[in-house]
N, CA, C and O atoms as a Tinker XYZ file with bonds, in Angstrom:
   332  protein
     1  N      0.344000   -8.412000  -15.411000    73     2
     2  CA     1.529000   -8.870000  -16.129000    64     1     3
     3  C      2.158000   -7.724000  -16.901000    63     2     4     5
     4  O      1.459000   -6.848000  -17.410000    81     3
     5  N      3.457000   -7.735000  -16.982000    73     3     6
     6  CA     4.175000   -6.669000  -17.634000    64     5     7
     7  C      4.326000   -6.839000  -19.135000    63     6     8     9
     8  O      4.405000   -5.843000  -19.853000    81     7
     9  N      4.369000   -8.064000  -19.631000    73     7    10
    10  CA     4.603000   -8.217000  -21.057000    64     9    11
    11  C      3.286000   -8.335000  -21.828000    63    10    12    13
    12  O      2.268000   -8.760000  -21.284000    81    11
    13  N      3.328000   -7.954000  -23.093000    73    11    14
    14  CA     2.108000   -7.872000  -23.896000    64    13    15
    15  C      1.466000   -9.234000  -24.145000    63    14    16    17
    16  O      0.240000   -9.324000  -24.207000    81    15
    17  N      2.252000  -10.286000  -24.289000    73    15    18
    18  CA     1.679000  -11.613000  -24.525000    64    17    19
    19  C      0.871000  -12.069000  -23.306000    63    18    20    21
    20  O     -0.221000  -12.617000  -23.450000    81    19
    21  N      1.407000  -11.843000  -22.120000    73    19    22
    22  CA     0.692000  -12.228000  -20.898000    64    21    23
    23  C     -0.553000  -11.371000  -20.705000    63    22    24    25
    24  O     -1.594000  -11.878000  -20.286000    81    23
    25  N     -0.455000  -10.077000  -21.007000    73    23    26
    26  CA    -1.603000   -9.172000  -20.881000    64    25    27
    27  C     -2.719000   -9.592000  -21.856000    63    26    28    29
    28  O     -3.897000   -9.603000  -21.499000    81    27
    29  N     -2.326000   -9.934000  -23.089000    73    27    30
    30  CA    -3.299000  -10.392000  -24.079000    64    29    31
    31  C     -3.943000  -11.702000  -23.623000    63    30    32    33
    32  O     -5.162000  -11.851000  -23.701000    81    31
    33  N     -3.148000  -12.634000  -23.155000    73    31    34
    34  CA    -3.659000  -13.930000  -22.702000    64    33    35
    35  C     -4.636000  -13.750000  -21.542000    63    34    36    37
    36  O     -5.724000  -14.326000  -21.545000    81    35
    37  N     -4.245000  -12.952000  -20.556000    73    35    38
    38  CA    -5.104000  -12.737000  -19.393000    64    37    39
    39  C     -6.364000  -11.957000  -19.772000    63    38    40    41
    40  O     -7.456000  -12.271000  -19.299000    81    39
    41  N     -6.210000  -10.940000  -20.624000    73    39    42
    42  CA    -7.360000  -10.164000  -21.080000    64    41    43
    43  C     -8.354000  -11.024000  -21.837000    63    42    44    45
    44  O     -9.563000  -10.909000  -21.635000    81    43
    45  N     -7.852000  -11.880000  -22.702000    73    43    46
    46  CA    -8.729000  -12.774000  -23.462000    64    45    47
    47  C     -9.438000  -13.760000  -22.532000    63    46    48    49
    48  O    -10.617000  -14.057000  -22.726000    81    47
    49  N     -8.738000  -14.257000  -21.541000    73    47    50
    50  CA    -9.360000  -15.190000  -20.594000    64    49    51
    51  C    -10.493000  -14.502000  -19.828000    63    50    52    53
    52  O    -11.561000  -15.087000  -19.645000    81    51
    53  N    -10.269000  -13.278000  -19.385000    73    51    54
    54  CA   -11.310000  -12.521000  -18.677000    64    53    55
    55  C    -12.480000  -12.249000  -19.613000    63    54    56    57
    56  O    -13.637000  -12.452000  -19.246000    81    55
    57  N    -12.176000  -11.787000  -20.824000    73    55    58
    58  CA   -13.211000  -11.480000  -21.812000    64    57    59
    59  C    -14.062000  -12.718000  -22.108000    63    58    60    61
    60  O    -15.290000  -12.637000  -22.100000    81    59
    61  N    -13.435000  -13.838000  -22.363000    73    59    62
    62  CA   -14.165000  -15.042000  -22.737000    64    61    63
    63  C    -14.971000  -15.625000  -21.582000    63    62    64    65
    64  O    -16.032000  -16.208000  -21.807000    81    63
    65  N    -14.498000  -15.481000  -20.372000    73    63    66
    66  CA   -15.205000  -16.052000  -19.227000    64    65    67
    67  C    -16.320000  -15.155000  -18.701000    63    66    68    69
    68  O    -17.348000  -15.649000  -18.239000    81    67
    69  N    -16.119000  -13.819000  -18.770000    73    67    70
    70  CA   -17.058000  -12.916000  -18.105000    64    69    71
    71  C    -17.783000  -11.912000  -19.004000    63    70    72    73
    72  O    -18.833000  -11.404000  -18.609000    81    71
    73  N    -17.270000  -11.610000  -20.184000    73    71    74
    74  CA   -17.805000  -10.489000  -20.954000    64    73    75
    75  C    -18.557000  -10.897000  -22.216000    63    74    76    77
    76  O    -19.680000  -10.439000  -22.428000    81    75
    77  N    -17.979000  -11.732000  -23.048000    73    75    78
    78  CA   -18.565000  -12.011000  -24.363000    64    77    79
    79  C    -19.984000  -12.559000  -24.222000    63    78    80    81
    80  O    -20.352000  -13.121000  -23.190000    81    79
    81  N    -20.769000  -12.381000  -25.283000    73    79    82
    82  CA   -22.111000  -12.970000  -25.279000    64    81    83
    83  C    -21.977000  -14.473000  -25.074000    63    82    84    85
    84  O    -21.104000  -15.106000  -25.667000    81    83
    85  N    -22.810000  -15.027000  -24.264000    73    83    86
    86  CA   -22.823000  -16.444000  -23.890000    64    85    87
    87  C    -21.596000  -16.848000  -23.064000    63    86    88    89
    88  O    -21.241000  -18.026000  -23.028000    81    87
    89  N    -20.954000  -15.893000  -22.406000    73    87    90
    90  CA   -19.847000  -16.229000  -21.504000    64    89    91
    91  C    -20.398000  -17.074000  -20.356000    63    90    92    93
    92  O    -21.520000  -16.835000  -19.909000    81    91
    93  N    -19.644000  -18.044000  -19.875000    73    91    94
    94  CA   -20.156000  -18.921000  -18.824000    64    93    95
    95  C    -20.513000  -18.199000  -17.522000    63    94    96    97
    96  O    -21.398000  -18.645000  -16.792000    81    95
    97  N    -19.841000  -17.103000  -17.229000    73    95    98
    98  CA   -20.123000  -16.328000  -16.016000    64    97    99
    99  C    -20.298000  -14.853000  -16.386000    63    98   100   101
   100  O    -19.655000  -13.972000  -15.816000    81    99
   101  N    -21.180000  -14.611000  -17.350000    73    99   102
   102  CA   -21.352000  -13.277000  -17.919000    64   101   103
   103  C    -21.755000  -12.252000  -16.863000    63   102   104   105
   104  O    -22.665000  -12.480000  -16.066000    81   103
   105  N    -21.058000  -11.120000  -16.877000    73   103   106
   106  CA   -21.339000  -10.041000  -15.940000    64   105   107
   107  C    -22.391000   -9.105000  -16.520000    63   106   108   109
   108  O    -22.602000   -9.063000  -17.732000    81   107
   109  N    -23.043000   -8.358000  -15.644000    73   107   110
   110  CA   -24.094000   -7.435000  -16.031000    64   109   111
   111  C    -23.484000   -6.057000  -16.313000    63   110   112   113
   112  O    -23.264000   -5.264000  -15.398000    81   111
   113  N    -23.217000   -5.789000  -17.594000    73   111   114
   114  CA   -22.697000   -4.486000  -18.006000    64   113   115
   115  C    -23.530000   -4.002000  -19.184000    63   114   116   117
   116  O    -24.119000   -4.812000  -19.899000    81   115
   117  N    -23.585000   -2.676000  -19.394000    73   115   118
   118  CA   -24.363000   -2.145000  -20.508000    64   117   119
   119  C    -23.849000   -2.646000  -21.859000    63   118   120   121
   120  O    -22.670000   -2.962000  -22.018000    81   119
   121  N    -24.759000   -2.709000  -22.819000    73   119   122
   122  CA   -24.399000   -3.168000  -24.165000    64   121   123
   123  C    -23.299000   -2.315000  -24.775000    63   122   124   125
   124  O    -22.475000   -2.824000  -25.534000    81   123
   125  N    -23.272000   -1.026000  -24.455000    73   123   126
   126  CA   -22.237000   -0.146000  -25.017000    64   125   127
   127  C    -20.845000   -0.541000  -24.515000    63   126   128   129
   128  O    -19.880000   -0.518000  -25.278000    81   127
   129  N    -20.743000   -0.898000  -23.245000    73   127   130
   130  CA   -19.459000   -1.313000  -22.679000    64   129   131
   131  C    -19.068000   -2.675000  -23.244000    63   130   132   133
   132  O    -17.913000   -2.889000  -23.613000    81   131
   133  N    -20.034000   -3.599000  -23.312000    73   131   134
   134  CA   -19.771000   -4.926000  -23.877000    64   133   135
   135  C    -19.352000   -4.795000  -25.342000    63   134   136   137
   136  O    -18.418000   -5.465000  -25.782000    81   135
   137  N    -20.040000   -3.934000  -26.097000    73   135   138
   138  CA   -19.700000   -3.739000  -27.503000    64   137   139
   139  C    -18.296000   -3.192000  -27.694000    63   138   140   141
   140  O    -17.577000   -3.606000  -28.603000    81   139
   141  N    -17.909000   -2.257000  -26.829000    73   139   142
   142  CA   -16.551000   -1.708000  -26.903000    64   141   143
   143  C    -15.515000   -2.802000  -26.644000    63   142   144   145
   144  O    -14.479000   -2.848000  -27.307000    81   143
   145  N    -15.795000   -3.681000  -25.679000    73   143   146
   146  CA   -14.865000   -4.778000  -25.395000    64   145   147
   147  C    -14.872000   -5.807000  -26.520000    63   146   148   149
   148  O    -13.831000   -6.381000  -26.842000    81   147
   149  N    -16.045000   -6.046000  -27.124000    73   147   150
   150  CA   -16.098000   -6.938000  -28.288000    64   149   151
   151  C    -15.179000   -6.421000  -29.389000    63   150   152   153
   152  O    -14.445000   -7.189000  -30.012000    81   151
   153  N    -15.227000   -5.115000  -29.619000    73   151   154
   154  CA   -14.389000   -4.500000  -30.650000    64   153   155
   155  C    -12.910000   -4.643000  -30.308000    63   154   156   157
   156  O    -12.092000   -4.956000  -31.174000    81   155
   157  N    -12.576000   -4.415000  -29.055000    73   155   158
   158  CA   -11.173000   -4.519000  -28.631000    64   157   159
   159  C    -10.648000   -5.939000  -28.814000    63   158   160   161
   160  O     -9.529000   -6.136000  -29.288000    81   159
   161  N    -11.453000   -6.920000  -28.440000    73   159   162
   162  CA   -10.956000   -8.294000  -28.443000    64   161   163
   163  C    -11.218000   -9.050000  -29.737000    63   162   164   165
   164  O    -10.817000  -10.207000  -29.863000    81   163
   165  N    -11.880000   -8.422000  -30.696000    73   163   166
   166  CA   -12.101000   -9.061000  -31.985000    64   165   167
   167  C    -10.745000   -9.397000  -32.608000    63   166   168   169
   168  O     -9.945000   -8.502000  -32.880000    81   167
   169  N    -10.498000  -10.646000  -32.825000    73   167   170
   170  CA    -9.258000  -11.179000  -33.417000    64   169   171
   171  C     -8.038000  -11.140000  -32.500000    63   170   172   173
   172  O     -7.000000  -11.702000  -32.851000    81   171
   173  N     -8.130000  -10.502000  -31.350000    73   171   174
   174  CA    -6.964000  -10.466000  -30.457000    64   173   175
   175  C     -6.819000  -11.748000  -29.653000    63   174   176   177
   176  O     -5.758000  -12.020000  -29.090000    81   175
   177  N     -7.887000  -12.532000  -29.600000    73   175   178
   178  CA    -7.831000  -13.767000  -28.821000    64   177   179
   179  C     -7.446000  -14.974000  -29.670000    63   178   180   181
   180  O     -7.395000  -16.099000  -29.173000    81   179
   181  N     -7.176000  -14.738000  -30.943000    73   179   182
   182  CA    -6.710000  -15.839000  -31.797000    64   181   183
   183  C     -5.326000  -16.275000  -31.329000    63   182   184   185
   184  O     -4.505000  -15.440000  -30.950000    81   183
   185  N     -5.066000  -17.575000  -31.353000    73   183   186
   186  CA    -3.768000  -18.077000  -30.866000    64   185   187
   187  C     -2.552000  -17.452000  -31.563000    63   186   188   189
   188  O     -1.474000  -17.370000  -30.974000    81   187
   189  N     -2.727000  -17.015000  -32.810000    73   187   190
   190  CA    -1.596000  -16.448000  -33.549000    64   189   191
   191  C     -1.494000  -14.932000  -33.419000    63   190   192   193
   192  O     -0.596000  -14.326000  -34.002000    81   191
   193  N     -2.402000  -14.308000  -32.662000    73   191   194
   194  CA    -2.415000  -12.858000  -32.539000    64   193   195
   195  C     -1.187000  -12.347000  -31.789000    63   194   196   197
   196  O     -0.733000  -12.953000  -30.819000    81   195
   197  N     -0.670000  -11.230000  -32.260000    73   195   198
   198  CA     0.447000  -10.572000  -31.580000    64   197   199
   199  C      0.065000   -9.141000  -31.202000    63   198   200   201
   200  O      0.920000   -8.358000  -30.788000    81   199
   201  N     -1.223000   -8.799000  -31.345000    73   199   202
   202  CA    -1.692000   -7.449000  -31.044000    64   201   203
   203  C     -1.743000   -7.256000  -29.537000    63   202   204   205
   204  O     -2.236000   -8.118000  -28.810000    81   203
   205  N     -1.228000   -6.116000  -29.069000    73   203   206
   206  CA    -1.199000   -5.821000  -27.644000    64   205   207
   207  C     -2.581000   -5.412000  -27.138000    63   206   208   209
   208  O     -3.379000   -4.853000  -27.891000    81   207
   209  N     -2.858000   -5.683000  -25.893000    73   207   210
   210  CA    -4.086000   -5.284000  -25.223000    64   209   211
   211  C     -3.712000   -4.245000  -24.176000    63   210   212   213
   212  O     -2.850000   -4.493000  -23.333000    81   211
   213  N     -4.353000   -3.086000  -24.223000    73   211   214
   214  CA    -4.084000   -2.001000  -23.288000    64   213   215
   215  C     -4.393000   -2.435000  -21.857000    63   214   216   217
   216  O     -5.378000   -3.131000  -21.610000    81   215
   217  N     -3.553000   -2.025000  -20.930000    73   215   218
   218  CA    -3.726000   -2.394000  -19.528000    64   217   219
   219  C     -5.012000   -1.889000  -18.899000    63   218   220   221
   220  O     -5.470000   -2.464000  -17.912000    81   219
   221  N     -5.616000   -0.828000  -19.438000    73   219   222
   222  CA    -6.849000   -0.272000  -18.889000    64   221   223
   223  C     -8.092000   -0.671000  -19.647000    63   222   224   225
   224  O     -9.128000   -0.015000  -19.534000    81   223
   225  N     -8.004000   -1.735000  -20.414000    73   223   226
   226  CA    -9.104000   -2.124000  -21.299000    64   225   227
   227  C    -10.403000   -2.422000  -20.542000    63   226   228   229
   228  O    -11.485000   -2.228000  -21.094000    81   227
   229  N    -10.321000   -2.881000  -19.311000    73   227   230
   230  CA   -11.518000   -3.232000  -18.549000    64   229   231
   231  C    -11.968000   -2.134000  -17.574000    63   230   232   233
   232  O    -12.876000   -2.359000  -16.774000    81   231
   233  N    -11.349000   -0.961000  -17.633000    73   231   234
   234  CA   -11.672000    0.101000  -16.681000    64   233   235
   235  C    -13.147000    0.494000  -16.683000    63   234   236   237
   236  O    -13.741000    0.639000  -15.615000    81   235
   237  N    -13.748000    0.667000  -17.857000    73   235   238
   238  CA   -15.162000    1.074000  -17.925000    64   237   239
   239  C    -16.060000    0.001000  -17.322000    63   238   240   241
   240  O    -16.990000    0.315000  -16.578000    81   239
   241  N    -15.789000   -1.259000  -17.636000    73   239   242
   242  CA   -16.585000   -2.356000  -17.075000    64   241   243
   243  C    -16.409000   -2.415000  -15.563000    63   242   244   245
   244  O    -17.370000   -2.663000  -14.834000    81   243
   245  N    -15.201000   -2.191000  -15.094000    73   243   246
   246  CA   -14.937000   -2.219000  -13.654000    64   245   247
   247  C    -15.712000   -1.116000  -12.934000    63   246   248   249
   248  O    -16.260000   -1.342000  -11.854000    81   247
   249  N    -15.759000    0.079000  -13.533000    73   247   250
   250  CA   -16.524000    1.181000  -12.919000    64   249   251
   251  C    -18.011000    0.843000  -12.848000    63   250   252   253
   252  O    -18.663000    1.135000  -11.846000    81   251
   253  N    -18.546000    0.239000  -13.888000    73   251   254
   254  CA   -19.963000   -0.132000  -13.906000    64   253   255
   255  C    -20.248000   -1.143000  -12.796000    63   254   256   257
   256  O    -21.234000   -1.007000  -12.071000    81   255
   257  N    -19.401000   -2.144000  -12.661000    73   255   258
   258  CA   -19.587000   -3.176000  -11.629000    64   257   259
   259  C    -19.445000   -2.558000  -10.237000    63   258   260   261
   260  O    -20.234000   -2.871000   -9.346000    81   259
   261  N    -18.462000   -1.696000  -10.037000    73   259   262
   262  CA   -18.305000   -1.034000   -8.732000    64   261   263
   263  C    -19.545000   -0.216000   -8.382000    63   262   264   265
   264  O    -20.025000   -0.269000   -7.250000    81   263
   265  N    -20.065000    0.541000   -9.352000    73   263   266
   266  CA   -21.269000    1.345000   -9.118000    64   265   267
   267  C    -22.458000    0.461000   -8.772000    63   266   268   269
   268  O    -23.242000    0.794000   -7.883000    81   267
   269  N    -22.597000   -0.654000   -9.461000    73   267   270
   270  CA   -23.697000   -1.581000   -9.191000    64   269   271
   271  C    -23.591000   -2.166000   -7.785000    63   270   272   273
   272  O    -24.596000   -2.289000   -7.084000    81   271
   273  N    -22.398000   -2.519000   -7.382000    73   271   274
   274  CA   -22.197000   -3.048000   -6.030000    64   273   275
   275  C    -22.545000   -1.991000   -4.991000    63   274   276   277
   276  O    -23.246000   -2.276000   -4.020000    81   275
   277  N    -22.055000   -0.765000   -5.194000    73   275   278
   278  CA   -22.303000    0.318000   -4.236000    64   277   279
   279  C    -23.781000    0.688000   -4.154000    63   278   280   281
   280  O    -24.294000    0.951000   -3.066000    81   279
   281  N    -24.464000    0.711000   -5.289000    73   279   282
   282  CA   -25.841000    1.204000   -5.302000    64   281   283
   283  C    -26.887000    0.119000   -5.115000    63   282   284   285
   284  O    -28.026000    0.428000   -4.766000    81   283
   285  N    -26.535000   -1.144000   -5.336000    73   283   286
   286  CA   -27.550000   -2.191000   -5.278000    64   285   287
   287  C    -27.150000   -3.386000   -4.404000    63   286   288   289
   288  O    -27.785000   -3.654000   -3.384000    81   287
   289  N    -26.130000   -4.077000   -4.795000    73   287   290
   290  CA   -25.776000   -5.330000   -4.117000    64   289   291
   291  C    -25.404000   -5.140000   -2.657000    63   290   292   293
   292  O    -25.915000   -5.853000   -1.793000    81   291
   293  N    -24.518000   -4.188000   -2.364000    73   291   294
   294  CA   -24.078000   -4.001000   -0.989000    64   293   295
   295  C    -25.200000   -3.490000   -0.078000    63   294   296   297
   296  O    -25.348000   -4.006000    1.030000    81   295
   297  N    -25.998000   -2.495000   -0.500000    73   295   298
   298  CA   -27.112000   -2.081000    0.359000    64   297   299
   299  C    -28.100000   -3.224000    0.637000    63   298   300   301
   300  O    -28.602000   -3.346000    1.755000    81   299
   301  N    -28.379000   -4.048000   -0.359000    73   299   302
   302  CA   -29.280000   -5.186000   -0.131000    64   301   303
   303  C    -28.652000   -6.183000    0.828000    63   302   304   305
   304  O    -29.346000   -6.768000    1.660000    81   303
   305  N    -27.349000   -6.381000    0.719000    73   303   306
   306  CA   -26.652000   -7.277000    1.633000    64   305   307
   307  C    -26.741000   -6.759000    3.058000    63   306   308   309
   308  O    -27.000000   -7.531000    3.981000    81   307
   309  N    -26.529000   -5.457000    3.248000    73   307   310
   310  CA   -26.573000   -4.876000    4.585000    64   309   311
   311  C    -27.964000   -4.994000    5.206000    63   310   312   313
   312  O    -28.078000   -5.147000    6.422000    81   311
   313  N    -29.022000   -4.925000    4.398000    73   311   314
   314  CA   -30.371000   -5.023000    4.895000    64   313   315
   315  C    -30.821000   -6.468000    5.140000    63   314   316   317
   316  O    -31.803000   -6.704000    5.844000    81   315
   317  N    -30.116000   -7.406000    4.572000    73   315   318
   318  CA   -30.540000   -8.815000    4.676000    64   317   319
   319  C    -30.306000   -9.350000    6.086000    63   318   320   321
   320  O    -29.474000   -8.852000    6.845000    81   319
   321  N    -31.058000  -10.356000    6.389000    73   319   322
   322  CA   -30.913000  -11.017000    7.680000    64   321   323
   323  C    -29.775000  -12.025000    7.572000    63   322   324   325
   324  O    -29.715000  -12.797000    6.615000    81   323
   325  N    -28.901000  -12.020000    8.520000    73   323   326
   326  CA   -27.769000  -12.952000    8.511000    64   325   327
   327  C    -28.033000  -14.162000    9.405000    63   326   328   329
   328  O    -27.099000  -14.834000    9.843000    81   327
   329  N    -29.278000  -14.425000    9.665000    73   327   330
   330  CA   -29.624000  -15.561000   10.538000    64   329   331
   331  C    -29.516000  -16.862000    9.810000    63   330   332
   332  O    -29.771000  -17.917000   10.391000    81   331
């Protein structure tokens, strides 16, 4: 999304669903990356917030997930039996 309100809304939705502690579909990322995102989204997800969320806020988490897929999940998938 191009506007800051939509970026904040979408960022908060991603953060709340996948990143925050006790998120319903919490992803496996290091505590340092999760802590940085906690700091970014602290108070930004309040309904009255007007603070902008940077478009690259999830870049570090995305790199961690990509590395995990490349080094673990995908190789295990390739070795698995598809029967």
